[in-house]
Amino acid sequence: RIRRAISPLREVVSKIEKSGHPAVSEKITIYLSDLQDHIIQVSESVEIYREMTWSLMDMYMTAISNKMNTIMKVLTIIATLFIPITFVAGIYGMNFDFMPELKWRWGYVAVWGSFGAITAGMLLYFKRHKWL
């Protein structure tokens, strides 16, 4: 708002100062010259503050984006850990009679052990690649 109010003043004061109209005396010309300097100074200050505001907003948006990327990374790793477990659980959740592991005494423990091994293996892989 300030920028929109000040920018037309530059032109108006400049035209009045340079008009050479008889109503504009020497004192008024000096005053208009001083006023023109002040308008330019205020206009430059407004532009500096505007740039600073945009820089701060850009920095804030960058910080939010970095935080969002960190959150997305954690959620992706969690989802990646559960995908193979969901696959194995889906296979063993089917109603088949001729799956040898179903009649095996340690089948239940073996499936849970495979869940743990898959999760541990993936966590180890993520840590080695410094994703965690």
CSV table of C-alpha atoms in Angstrom, one decimal:
chain,number,residue,atom,x,y,z
A,1,ARG,CA,0.0,0.0,0.0
A,2,ILE,CA,2.8,2.4,0.9
A,3,ARG,CA,4.6,1.6,-2.4
A,4,ARG,CA,1.4,2.3,-4.4
A,5,ALA,CA,0.9,5.6,-2.5
A,6,ILE,CA,4.5,6.8,-2.9
A,7,SER,CA,5.3,5.9,-6.5
A,8,PRO,CA,2.8,8.4,-8.1
A,9,LEU,CA,4.1,11.1,-5.8
A,10,ARG,CA,7.5,10.9,-7.4
A,11,GLU,CA,6.2,11.9,-10.8
A,12,VAL,CA,3.8,14.5,-9.5
A,13,VAL,CA,6.4,16.4,-7.4
A,14,SER,CA,8.9,16.1,-10.2
A,15,LYS,CA,6.5,17.6,-12.8
A,16,ILE,CA,5.5,20.4,-10.5
A,17,GLU,CA,9.1,21.2,-9.6
A,18,LYS,CA,10.2,21.3,-13.3
A,19,SER,CA,7.0,23.0,-14.6
A,20,GLY,CA,8.4,26.5,-14.4
A,21,HIS,CA,4.9,27.8,-13.6
A,22,PRO,CA,4.9,31.3,-12.2
A,23,ALA,CA,3.0,30.2,-9.1
A,24,VAL,CA,6.0,28.0,-8.1
A,25,SER,CA,8.4,30.4,-6.4
A,26,GLU,CA,12.1,29.8,-5.5
A,27,LYS,CA,11.2,28.7,-2.0
A,28,ILE,CA,8.6,26.3,-3.2
A,29,THR,CA,11.1,24.8,-5.7
A,30,ILE,CA,13.6,24.2,-2.9
A,31,TYR,CA,10.8,22.6,-0.8
A,32,LEU,CA,9.7,20.4,-3.7
A,33,SER,CA,13.3,19.4,-4.3
A,34,ASP,CA,13.7,18.4,-0.7
A,35,LEU,CA,10.3,16.6,-0.8
A,36,GLN,CA,11.5,14.8,-3.9
A,37,ASP,CA,14.6,13.6,-2.1
A,38,HIS,CA,12.5,12.4,0.9
A,39,ILE,CA,10.0,10.5,-1.5
A,40,ILE,CA,12.9,8.8,-3.2
A,41,GLN,CA,14.4,7.8,0.2
A,42,VAL,CA,11.1,6.4,1.5
A,43,SER,CA,10.5,4.6,-1.8
A,44,GLU,CA,13.9,2.9,-1.6
A,45,SER,CA,13.3,2.0,2.0
A,46,VAL,CA,10.0,0.4,1.1
A,47,GLU,CA,11.7,-1.6,-1.6
A,48,ILE,CA,14.4,-2.8,0.8
A,49,TYR,CA,11.8,-3.8,3.3
A,50,ARG,CA,9.8,-5.5,0.6
A,51,GLU,CA,12.9,-7.5,-0.5
A,52,MET,CA,13.7,-8.4,3.1
A,53,THR,CA,10.1,-9.6,3.6
A,54,TRP,CA,10.3,-11.8,0.5
A,55,SER,CA,13.6,-13.2,1.7
A,56,LEU,CA,12.2,-14.1,5.1
A,57,MET,CA,9.1,-15.7,3.5
A,58,ASP,CA,11.4,-17.7,1.2
A,59,MET,CA,13.5,-18.8,4.1
A,60,TYR,CA,10.4,-19.8,6.1
A,61,MET,CA,9.1,-21.8,3.2
A,62,THR,CA,12.4,-23.5,2.8
A,63,ALA,CA,12.4,-24.5,6.5
A,64,ILE,CA,8.9,-25.9,6.2
A,65,SER,CA,9.9,-27.8,3.0
A,66,ASN,CA,12.9,-29.3,4.8
A,67,LYS,CA,10.8,-30.4,7.7
A,68,MET,CA,8.2,-31.9,5.4
A,69,ASN,CA,10.9,-33.8,3.5
A,70,THR,CA,12.2,-35.2,6.8
A,71,ILE,CA,8.7,-36.3,7.8
A,72,MET,CA,8.1,-37.9,4.3
A,73,LYS,CA,11.4,-39.7,4.6
A,74,VAL,CA,10.4,-41.3,7.9
A,75,LEU,CA,6.9,-42.2,6.6
A,76,THR,CA,8.4,-43.7,3.4
A,77,ILE,CA,10.8,-45.8,5.5
A,78,ILE,CA,8.0,-47.1,7.7
A,79,ALA,CA,5.9,-47.9,4.7
A,80,THR,CA,8.8,-49.7,3.0
A,81,LEU,CA,9.3,-51.8,6.2
A,82,PHE,CA,5.7,-52.9,6.2
A,83,ILE,CA,5.3,-53.7,2.4
A,84,PRO,CA,7.2,-57.1,2.5
A,85,ILE,CA,5.6,-58.1,5.8
A,86,THR,CA,2.2,-57.3,4.3
A,87,PHE,CA,3.0,-59.4,1.2
A,88,VAL,CA,4.0,-62.4,3.3
A,89,ALA,CA,1.0,-62.1,5.5
A,90,GLY,CA,-1.2,-61.9,2.4
A,91,ILE,CA,0.2,-65.1,1.1
A,92,TYR,CA,-0.3,-67.0,4.4
A,93,GLY,CA,-3.7,-65.4,4.8
A,94,MET,CA,-5.1,-67.3,1.8
A,95,ASN,CA,-7.3,-70.4,2.3
A,96,PHE,CA,-5.1,-73.1,0.8
A,97,ASP,CA,-5.1,-76.7,2.2
A,98,PHE,CA,-1.8,-77.8,0.6
A,99,MET,CA,0.7,-75.3,2.0
A,100,PRO,CA,3.3,-77.5,3.8
A,101,GLU,CA,4.1,-74.8,6.4
A,102,LEU,CA,0.5,-74.9,7.6
A,103,LYS,CA,0.8,-78.4,9.0
A,104,TRP,CA,4.3,-77.8,10.3
A,105,ARG,CA,4.6,-77.5,14.1
A,106,TRP,CA,6.9,-74.4,13.9
A,107,GLY,CA,5.2,-72.7,11.0
A,108,TYR,CA,3.7,-69.9,13.1
A,109,VAL,CA,7.0,-69.1,14.7
A,110,ALA,CA,8.8,-69.3,11.4
A,111,VAL,CA,6.5,-66.7,9.8
A,112,TRP,CA,7.0,-64.4,12.7
A,113,GLY,CA,10.7,-65.0,12.5
A,114,SER,CA,10.7,-64.2,8.8
A,115,PHE,CA,8.8,-60.9,9.6
A,116,GLY,CA,11.5,-60.0,12.1
A,117,ALA,CA,14.4,-61.0,9.8
A,118,ILE,CA,12.9,-59.0,6.9
A,119,THR,CA,12.4,-55.9,9.1
A,120,ALA,CA,15.9,-56.3,10.7
A,121,GLY,CA,17.5,-56.7,7.2
A,122,MET,CA,15.8,-53.7,5.8
A,123,LEU,CA,16.7,-51.6,8.8
A,124,LEU,CA,20.3,-52.7,8.5
A,125,TYR,CA,20.3,-51.8,4.8
A,126,PHE,CA,18.8,-48.4,5.6
A,127,LYS,CA,21.4,-47.7,8.2
A,128,ARG,CA,24.3,-48.7,6.0
A,129,HIS,CA,23.1,-46.3,3.3
A,130,LYS,CA,22.6,-43.6,6.0
A,131,TRP,CA,18.9,-43.2,5.3
A,132,LEU,CA,18.1,-43.5,9.0
